[in-house]
Short mmCIF file of C-alpha atoms and ligand atoms in Angstrom, two decimals:
data_model
loop_
_atom_site.label_atom_id
_atom_site.label_comp_id
_atom_site.label_asym_id
_atom_site.label_seq_id
_atom_site.Cartn_x
_atom_site.Cartn_y
_atom_site.Cartn_z
CA MET A 1 229.77 119.18 -48.70
CA CYS A 2 226.86 116.84 -49.20
CA GLU A 3 223.81 119.12 -49.24
CA GLU A 4 224.61 121.42 -46.29
CA ALA A 5 226.52 118.80 -44.28
CA SER A 6 230.32 118.71 -44.05
CA LEU A 7 231.74 115.44 -45.33
CA SER A 8 234.84 115.92 -43.16
CA ALA A 9 232.71 116.23 -40.05
CA ILE A 10 230.68 113.13 -40.95
CA ALA A 11 233.85 111.11 -41.62
CA GLU A 12 235.33 112.33 -38.34
CA ALA A 13 232.26 111.14 -36.45
CA VAL A 14 231.54 107.84 -38.20
CA GLY A 15 234.97 106.82 -39.52
CA THR A 16 235.98 105.57 -42.94
CA PRO A 17 235.45 103.91 -45.34
CA LEU A 18 231.95 105.36 -45.43
CA HIS A 19 229.17 105.51 -48.01
CA VAL A 20 227.24 108.80 -47.87
CA TYR A 21 223.93 109.42 -49.66
CA SER A 22 222.05 112.65 -50.31
CA ARG A 23 218.36 112.27 -49.52
CA GLY A 24 217.56 115.40 -51.53
CA GLU A 25 219.37 114.08 -54.61
CA LEU A 26 217.72 110.65 -54.36
CA ARG A 27 214.31 112.23 -54.21
CA ALA A 28 214.99 114.78 -56.94
CA ARG A 29 216.16 112.08 -59.34
CA VAL A 30 213.08 109.85 -58.87
CA ARG A 31 210.93 112.90 -59.44
CA ALA A 32 212.84 113.93 -62.57
CA LEU A 33 212.51 110.49 -64.14
CA ASP A 34 208.84 110.31 -63.25
CA ALA A 35 208.26 113.75 -64.76
CA ALA A 36 209.99 112.75 -68.02
CA PHE A 37 207.36 110.01 -68.53
CA ALA A 38 204.43 112.06 -67.22
CA ALA A 39 202.73 112.14 -70.63
CA TYR A 40 202.03 108.39 -70.56
CA PRO A 41 200.62 105.99 -67.92
CA HIS A 42 203.61 104.42 -66.20
CA ASP A 43 205.10 103.07 -62.96
CA LEU A 44 208.72 103.37 -61.86
CA HIS A 45 209.78 100.13 -60.20
CA TYR A 46 213.05 101.02 -58.48
CA ALA A 47 215.64 98.26 -59.15
CA ILE A 48 216.58 97.31 -55.60
CA LYS A 49 219.73 95.58 -56.83
CA ALA A 50 221.36 98.99 -57.37
CA ASN A 51 221.19 99.89 -53.68
CA ALA A 52 219.22 97.76 -51.23
CA THR A 53 219.90 99.73 -48.06
CA LEU A 54 216.48 99.99 -46.42
CA ALA A 55 216.71 103.73 -45.88
CA VAL A 56 217.38 104.24 -49.59
CA VAL A 57 214.58 101.91 -50.68
CA ARG A 58 212.20 103.68 -48.29
CA GLU A 59 213.00 107.02 -49.95
CA MET A 60 211.97 105.49 -53.28
CA ARG A 61 208.68 104.37 -51.82
CA ALA A 62 208.09 107.76 -50.22
CA GLU A 63 208.43 109.29 -53.70
CA GLY A 64 205.76 106.99 -55.08
CA ALA A 65 208.02 104.48 -56.84
CA HIS A 66 207.30 100.75 -56.78
CA ALA A 67 209.89 97.96 -56.60
CA ASP A 68 211.83 95.57 -58.85
CA ALA A 69 213.31 92.64 -56.91
CA ASN A 70 215.95 90.23 -58.25
CA SER A 71 215.93 87.58 -55.54
CA GLY A 72 213.98 86.34 -52.55
CA GLY A 73 216.16 88.56 -50.38
CA GLU A 74 215.23 91.63 -52.42
CA ILE A 75 211.54 90.72 -52.15
CA ASP A 76 211.99 90.85 -48.39
CA VAL A 77 213.80 94.19 -48.62
CA ALA A 78 210.85 95.52 -50.63
CA LEU A 79 208.30 94.22 -48.10
CA ARG A 80 210.26 95.64 -45.16
CA ALA A 81 210.52 98.96 -46.95
CA GLY A 82 206.72 98.94 -46.99
CA PHE A 83 205.86 97.96 -50.57
CA ARG A 84 202.73 95.89 -51.08
CA PRO A 85 203.15 92.63 -53.03
CA ASP A 86 201.15 94.12 -55.90
CA GLN A 87 203.80 96.86 -56.18
CA ILE A 88 206.67 94.39 -56.70
CA VAL A 89 207.90 92.80 -59.93
CA PHE A 90 210.30 89.89 -59.61
CA THR A 91 213.08 89.25 -62.13
CA GLY A 92 215.90 86.71 -62.08
CA VAL A 93 217.46 84.22 -64.43
CA GLY A 94 217.65 81.38 -61.91
CA LYS A 95 214.73 81.64 -59.51
CA THR A 96 214.67 78.75 -57.05
CA HIS A 97 211.58 76.72 -56.19
CA GLU A 98 211.42 78.43 -52.79
CA GLU A 99 211.64 81.88 -54.37
CA LEU A 100 208.86 81.04 -56.82
CA VAL A 101 206.60 79.65 -54.09
CA ARG A 102 207.09 82.84 -52.10
CA ALA A 103 206.48 85.10 -55.10
CA ILE A 104 203.35 83.20 -56.16
CA THR A 105 201.81 82.94 -52.71
CA LEU A 106 202.50 86.62 -52.02
CA GLY A 107 200.69 87.50 -55.25
CA LEU A 108 203.34 89.79 -56.73
CA LYS A 109 202.39 92.21 -59.50
CA ALA A 110 204.40 90.14 -61.99
CA ILE A 111 207.00 87.41 -62.06
CA ASN A 112 209.20 88.10 -65.05
CA ALA A 113 209.63 84.58 -66.44
CA GLU A 114 212.87 83.76 -68.21
CA SER A 115 212.19 80.42 -69.92
CA PRO A 116 209.44 77.96 -70.94
CA GLY A 117 210.64 75.66 -68.15
CA GLU A 118 210.19 78.40 -65.60
CA MET A 119 206.67 79.10 -66.90
CA GLU A 120 205.81 75.42 -66.41
CA ARG A 121 207.21 75.49 -62.86
CA ILE A 122 205.24 78.65 -62.03
CA ASP A 123 202.07 77.05 -63.42
CA ALA A 124 202.60 73.88 -61.35
CA ILE A 125 203.26 75.82 -58.12
CA ALA A 126 200.25 78.10 -58.68
CA ARG A 127 198.06 75.04 -59.32
CA ALA A 128 199.33 73.31 -56.17
CA HIS A 129 198.50 76.43 -54.14
CA GLY A 130 195.10 76.93 -55.80
CA THR A 131 196.02 80.35 -57.07
CA CYS A 132 196.75 82.16 -60.33
CA ALA A 133 200.26 83.58 -60.88
CA ARG A 134 200.76 86.83 -62.76
CA VAL A 135 203.66 86.48 -65.18
CA ALA A 136 205.44 88.67 -67.70
CA VAL A 137 207.65 87.04 -70.30
CA ARG A 138 211.23 88.27 -70.57
CA VAL A 139 212.23 88.77 -74.17
CA ASN A 140 215.85 88.79 -75.33
CA PRO A 141 215.74 91.07 -78.38
CA ASP A 142 219.35 90.41 -79.47
CA VAL A 143 220.37 94.04 -79.06
CA ASP A 144 223.88 95.31 -78.39
CA ALA A 145 223.61 97.61 -75.37
CA GLY A 146 226.94 99.22 -76.20
CA SER A 147 228.01 99.08 -72.56
CA HIS A 148 230.59 96.89 -70.83
CA PRO A 149 230.13 93.20 -71.83
CA HIS A 150 229.59 92.23 -68.19
CA ILE A 151 226.53 94.48 -67.91
CA SER A 152 225.04 93.82 -71.35
CA THR A 153 222.09 91.45 -71.09
CA GLY A 154 220.08 91.74 -74.30
CA SER A 155 222.15 89.90 -76.89
CA ARG A 156 221.51 86.33 -77.94
CA ALA A 157 224.84 85.32 -76.41
CA ASN A 158 223.59 86.39 -72.96
CA LYS A 159 221.75 84.07 -70.58
CA PHE A 160 218.69 86.28 -70.16
CA GLY A 161 215.17 85.85 -71.55
CA MET A 162 213.82 84.20 -74.71
CA THR A 163 213.85 85.15 -78.37
CA PRO A 164 210.73 87.04 -79.52
CA ALA A 165 209.68 83.94 -81.51
CA GLN A 166 210.03 81.65 -78.47
CA ALA A 167 208.17 84.17 -76.31
CA HIS A 168 205.41 84.41 -78.89
CA ALA A 169 204.95 80.65 -79.12
CA MET A 170 205.00 80.29 -75.37
CA VAL A 171 202.50 83.05 -74.62
CA THR A 172 200.15 81.67 -77.27
CA SER A 173 200.31 78.17 -75.84
CA MET A 174 200.01 79.26 -72.21
CA ALA A 175 197.53 82.11 -72.48
CA THR A 176 194.59 79.90 -71.60
CA ARG A 177 195.93 78.15 -68.50
CA ASP A 178 193.82 78.45 -65.35
CA HIS A 179 196.72 79.13 -63.00
CA LEU A 180 198.81 81.49 -65.15
CA LYS A 181 197.88 84.98 -66.21
CA VAL A 182 200.25 86.45 -68.77
CA VAL A 183 200.05 90.13 -67.85
CA GLY A 184 203.02 91.59 -69.68
CA LEU A 185 206.25 91.41 -71.61
CA HIS A 186 209.60 92.34 -70.13
CA VAL A 187 212.94 93.39 -71.60
CA HIS A 188 216.19 94.66 -70.09
CA VAL A 189 219.05 95.00 -72.55
CA GLY A 190 221.79 96.13 -70.17
CA SER A 191 223.01 98.77 -67.75
CA GLN A 192 224.94 102.03 -68.08
CA ILE A 193 223.50 102.55 -71.57
CA THR A 194 224.43 105.95 -72.95
CA SER A 195 222.64 106.07 -76.33
CA ALA A 196 218.99 105.85 -77.34
CA ASP A 197 219.12 103.04 -79.88
CA PRO A 198 219.50 99.98 -77.63
CA LEU A 199 216.76 101.25 -75.32
CA ARG A 200 214.45 102.00 -78.25
CA GLN A 201 215.14 98.63 -79.88
CA GLY A 202 214.48 96.76 -76.64
CA ALA A 203 211.17 98.55 -76.15
CA ALA A 204 210.24 98.02 -79.81
CA ALA A 205 210.82 94.27 -79.55
CA ILE A 206 208.19 93.87 -76.84
CA ALA A 207 205.83 96.52 -78.25
CA ASP A 208 205.78 94.71 -81.62
CA LEU A 209 205.14 91.37 -79.96
CA ALA A 210 202.36 92.83 -77.80
CA MET A 211 200.63 94.19 -80.90
CA THR A 212 200.89 90.84 -82.68
CA LEU A 213 199.48 89.10 -79.61
CA ALA A 214 196.61 91.59 -79.44
CA THR A 215 195.62 90.79 -83.02
CA GLU A 216 195.55 87.14 -81.95
CA GLY A 217 193.28 87.90 -79.02
CA VAL A 218 195.90 87.87 -76.24
CA HIS A 219 195.55 91.11 -74.31
CA LEU A 220 198.26 92.15 -71.87
CA GLU A 221 198.29 94.75 -69.09
CA HIS A 222 201.79 96.19 -69.29
CA LEU A 223 205.12 96.47 -71.06
CA ASP A 224 208.18 96.45 -68.78
CA VAL A 225 211.20 98.02 -70.50
CA GLY A 226 213.63 97.32 -67.62
CA GLY A 227 216.31 99.74 -66.49
CA GLY A 228 219.65 100.66 -68.00
CA LEU A 229 219.82 104.44 -68.31
CA GLY A 230 223.46 105.47 -67.87
CA ILE A 231 225.09 108.36 -65.99
CA PRO A 232 228.20 110.44 -66.76
CA TYR A 233 230.87 108.87 -64.54
CA GLN A 234 233.45 110.97 -66.44
CA PRO A 235 232.75 114.71 -66.41
CA ASP A 236 232.64 115.02 -70.21
CA GLN A 237 230.87 111.71 -70.88
CA ALA A 238 227.89 112.03 -73.26
CA VAL A 239 224.73 110.42 -71.87
CA LEU A 240 220.97 110.56 -72.46
CA SER A 241 218.88 112.89 -70.36
CA ALA A 242 215.71 111.56 -68.76
CA ASP A 243 213.70 113.45 -71.39
CA GLU A 244 215.73 111.93 -74.24
CA TYR A 245 215.17 108.50 -72.72
CA ALA A 246 211.42 109.10 -72.63
CA ALA A 247 211.53 110.43 -76.20
CA ALA A 248 213.20 107.17 -77.31
CA VAL A 249 210.81 104.82 -75.53
CA LEU A 250 207.38 106.47 -75.54
CA PRO A 251 206.77 106.62 -79.32
CA VAL A 252 207.28 102.84 -79.61
CA VAL A 253 205.18 101.99 -76.55
CA ARG A 254 202.33 104.45 -77.14
CA PRO A 255 200.66 102.56 -80.05
CA THR A 256 200.14 99.54 -77.78
CA GLY A 257 198.13 101.58 -75.27
CA LEU A 258 199.63 99.35 -72.54
CA ARG A 259 200.82 100.69 -69.19
CA LEU A 260 204.58 101.20 -69.11
CA ILE A 261 206.82 99.84 -66.37
CA LEU A 262 210.40 101.07 -65.93
CA GLU A 263 213.01 99.50 -63.64
CA PRO A 264 215.60 102.24 -63.11
CA GLY A 265 218.42 101.71 -60.62
CA ARG A 266 221.75 103.33 -61.39
CA TRP A 267 220.37 106.58 -62.82
CA ILE A 268 218.56 107.32 -59.58
CA THR A 269 221.04 106.27 -56.91
CA ALA A 270 224.56 106.41 -58.39
CA PRO A 271 225.03 110.20 -58.43
CA ALA A 272 223.41 110.51 -54.98
CA GLY A 273 226.30 108.71 -53.26
CA VAL A 274 229.99 109.14 -52.49
CA LEU A 275 232.45 106.79 -50.84
CA LEU A 276 234.67 108.55 -48.29
CA THR A 277 238.10 107.08 -47.67
CA ARG A 278 241.26 108.17 -45.86
CA VAL A 279 244.80 108.03 -47.14
CA VAL A 280 246.74 105.47 -45.11
CA ASP A 281 250.07 105.51 -46.96
CA LEU A 282 251.93 107.15 -49.85
CA LYS A 283 254.55 105.34 -51.88
CA THR A 284 256.57 107.11 -54.52
CA GLN A 285 258.09 104.93 -57.23
CA GLU A 286 261.48 105.75 -58.72
CA GLU A 287 259.86 107.19 -61.84
CA GLY A 288 257.89 109.62 -59.69
CA ARG A 289 254.55 107.84 -59.81
CA VAL A 290 252.77 107.86 -56.46
CA PHE A 291 250.63 105.10 -55.01
CA VAL A 292 248.00 106.77 -52.84
CA ILE A 293 246.95 103.90 -50.58
CA VAL A 294 243.52 104.40 -49.02
CA ASP A 295 241.39 102.52 -46.49
CA ALA A 296 238.59 101.71 -48.99
CA GLY A 297 239.09 98.95 -51.50
CA MET A 298 237.37 96.50 -53.79
CA THR A 299 235.50 95.17 -50.77
CA ASP A 300 233.73 98.55 -50.48
CA LEU A 301 233.52 99.43 -54.20
CA LEU A 302 233.95 96.50 -56.56
CA ARG A 303 233.13 98.21 -59.85
CA PRO A 304 236.67 99.28 -60.82
CA ALA A 305 238.03 95.75 -60.20
CA LEU A 306 234.99 94.02 -61.73
CA TYR A 307 234.42 96.11 -64.86
CA GLY A 308 237.39 98.46 -65.04
CA ALA A 309 234.84 101.14 -64.10
CA TRP A 310 235.96 104.78 -63.77
CA HIS A 311 234.87 106.87 -60.76
CA GLY A 312 235.89 110.46 -60.11
CA ILE A 313 238.16 110.82 -57.07
CA GLU A 314 238.65 114.13 -55.28
CA ALA A 315 240.26 115.46 -52.13
CA VAL A 316 237.51 116.58 -49.76
CA GLU A 317 239.66 119.49 -48.54
CA PRO A 318 242.17 120.02 -51.39
CA ARG A 319 245.62 121.27 -50.40
CA ASP A 320 247.39 123.97 -52.41
CA GLY A 321 250.30 122.96 -54.58
CA ALA A 322 251.31 121.11 -57.72
CA HIS A 323 249.13 118.15 -58.60
CA ILE A 324 250.63 114.69 -58.34
CA ALA A 325 250.29 111.84 -60.83
CA CYS A 326 249.04 108.82 -58.93
CA ASP A 327 247.20 105.54 -58.71
CA VAL A 328 244.62 105.43 -55.92
CA VAL A 329 244.73 101.90 -54.56
CA GLY A 330 243.01 99.99 -51.79
CA PRO A 331 244.50 97.83 -49.02
CA VAL A 332 243.24 94.47 -50.33
CA CYS A 333 245.79 91.87 -51.33
CA GLU A 334 244.91 91.96 -55.05
CA THR A 335 246.48 94.08 -57.78
CA SER A 336 242.98 94.68 -59.18
CA ASP A 337 242.19 96.53 -55.94
CA THR A 338 242.73 99.88 -57.64
CA LEU A 339 240.06 102.58 -57.27
CA GLY A 340 241.61 104.93 -59.83
CA LYS A 341 244.54 104.48 -62.21
CA GLU A 342 246.63 107.28 -63.69
CA ARG A 343 244.88 110.10 -61.84
CA GLU A 344 245.88 113.61 -60.86
CA LEU A 345 245.25 114.80 -57.34
CA PRO A 346 246.27 117.88 -55.38
CA PRO A 347 249.10 117.11 -52.95
CA VAL A 348 247.88 114.57 -50.38
CA GLU A 349 249.15 113.49 -47.00
CA VAL A 350 248.47 110.47 -44.84
CA GLY A 351 245.16 111.06 -43.05
CA ASP A 352 243.62 113.17 -45.83
CA LEU A 353 240.05 112.43 -46.82
CA LEU A 354 239.13 111.53 -50.43
CA ALA A 355 235.69 111.22 -51.98
CA VAL A 356 235.01 108.65 -54.69
CA ARG A 357 232.07 109.90 -56.70
CA ASP A 358 228.87 108.31 -58.07
CA THR A 359 229.01 105.30 -55.78
CA GLY A 360 225.34 105.26 -54.75
CA ALA A 361 224.55 102.40 -57.16
CA TYR A 362 226.33 99.03 -57.25
CA GLY A 363 228.60 100.33 -54.47
CA ALA A 364 227.77 99.27 -50.90
CA ILE A 365 225.49 96.51 -52.20
CA MET A 366 228.41 94.73 -53.88
CA ALA A 367 230.54 94.83 -50.71
CA SER A 368 232.24 91.70 -49.43
CA ASN A 369 234.23 90.58 -46.40
CA TYR A 370 237.21 89.50 -48.51
CA ASN A 371 240.47 89.82 -46.56
CA ARG A 372 238.10 89.70 -43.56
CA ARG A 373 237.33 93.37 -43.87
CA PRO A 374 234.16 94.49 -42.08
CA MET A 375 231.67 96.29 -44.35
CA ALA A 376 231.57 100.08 -44.33
CA ALA A 377 228.92 102.17 -42.61
CA GLU A 378 226.33 104.15 -44.59
CA VAL A 379 225.01 107.62 -43.84
CA MET A 380 222.00 109.52 -45.20
CA VAL A 381 222.33 113.29 -45.35
CA ASP A 382 219.24 115.46 -45.20
CA GLY A 383 219.98 119.18 -45.45
CA ALA A 384 222.44 120.02 -42.69
CA GLY A 385 221.54 116.89 -40.74
CA TRP A 386 222.58 113.28 -41.21
CA ARG A 387 222.18 109.86 -39.64
CA VAL A 388 223.80 106.44 -39.85
CA VAL A 389 221.41 104.23 -41.85
CA ARG A 390 223.61 101.13 -41.84
CA ARG A 391 226.11 100.74 -39.06
CA ARG A 392 229.67 99.65 -39.65
CA GLN A 393 230.08 95.89 -39.38
CA THR A 394 232.21 94.72 -36.47
CA VAL A 395 234.59 91.77 -36.52
CA ASP A 396 232.07 89.95 -34.31
CA ASP A 397 229.28 90.65 -36.86
CA MET A 398 231.51 89.25 -39.55
CA LEU A 399 232.44 86.06 -37.70
CA GLN A 400 229.05 85.28 -36.17
CA TRP A 401 228.15 82.69 -38.85
CA ASP A 402 231.26 80.57 -38.29
CA VAL A 403 230.19 77.51 -36.28
C1 PLP B 1 216.15 93.12 -64.87
C2 PLP B 1 216.82 94.37 -64.44
N1 PLP B 1 216.07 95.48 -64.26
C3 PLP B 1 216.62 96.66 -63.89
C4 PLP B 1 217.97 96.77 -63.69
C5 PLP B 1 218.52 98.10 -63.29
O1 PLP B 1 219.40 98.57 -64.23
P1 PLP B 1 220.06 100.02 -64.08
O2 PLP B 1 220.65 100.09 -62.72
O3 PLP B 1 221.05 100.07 -65.16
O4 PLP B 1 218.96 101.01 -64.28
C6 PLP B 1 218.79 95.66 -63.89
C7 PLP B 1 220.25 95.80 -63.76
O5 PLP B 1 221.05 95.31 -64.48
C8 PLP B 1 218.21 94.43 -64.27
O6 PLP B 1 218.95 93.34 -64.43
#
């Protein structure tokens, strides 16, 4: 079940592969994170990159969250979901001229600037348009996030942000420009972080710099500590609770007196989604190992192929009998198209429905048409009811750009 709706019935009606989200869980998680930080002035800017389906983003807005966009496309998602420009922060390591013009002329709450060169470009565009751009400076604190190297962003070896010393020099030299307003400092040290230290150290790097700047007469409006809070993909995986996260960050931010911005993505949406998939074939190897071949693959959920990520996989209606040792693999012509390696499942037959857990973040949004596979549909469950919020792509949809 998802809430009070039967996953089997939804899959029967809409087909598979299918992403299903729980509206109640999405809303409860935004509320829980907001409550954890209630003791201090803050704004949650939902990281649209985690799941940009409009219906999901609209739920975030309905719960009072604001938005964090990572591209021009995500700015448009945020606007269509109903966010005002002054509720959107814009991050991105390689913003194009067109994206910057759009962000500046819209008057976003903050453009998180990644380099001195980008600050100069923002200044020039703002001057040309006779306006003043609000910028926050992204600091790279050289912190090991302790997560997978592909989703660690806060070490000096990573492409993101500037050293605290560079950021300091830049803010000091640019604080008096007519067309730039330095409103904040930004940090994001990585994603799927499961211990307090990296998050605390990231926040401390920008809090320390803000206090130094204040003594020099540069007064900011906010500190943006990014996202990154991890979830337990494995049942026994130790993670931080929302309260422990707040307990790590608030004591370092509080002395600055500055408003806190958070950019959570995964923690809110991942556990609110499952990917439903049907078994299309079973192949038993001589040594008894079974390949359970399903109709969802790396085109519907890239994380296992991209990061070796682990997702729980369960039979929606488990059959009785001895469990089988298996690899759950997709239909795509790549060996990395494996959703789960060395798993145990109850006996399965062709046509059975499986649920891949915690796929509400970095799931549907990372889909591709590789092997010319149309993208899966998405459903939002609300109590006993549900509706399709993104229809299944057709072959015609997929081929319409070929000229
Ligand atoms: C700048 C920025 N903010 C927020 C996020 C959201 O991170 P998470 O989904 O781990 O909360 C990301 C993701 O990596 C990011 O790059």
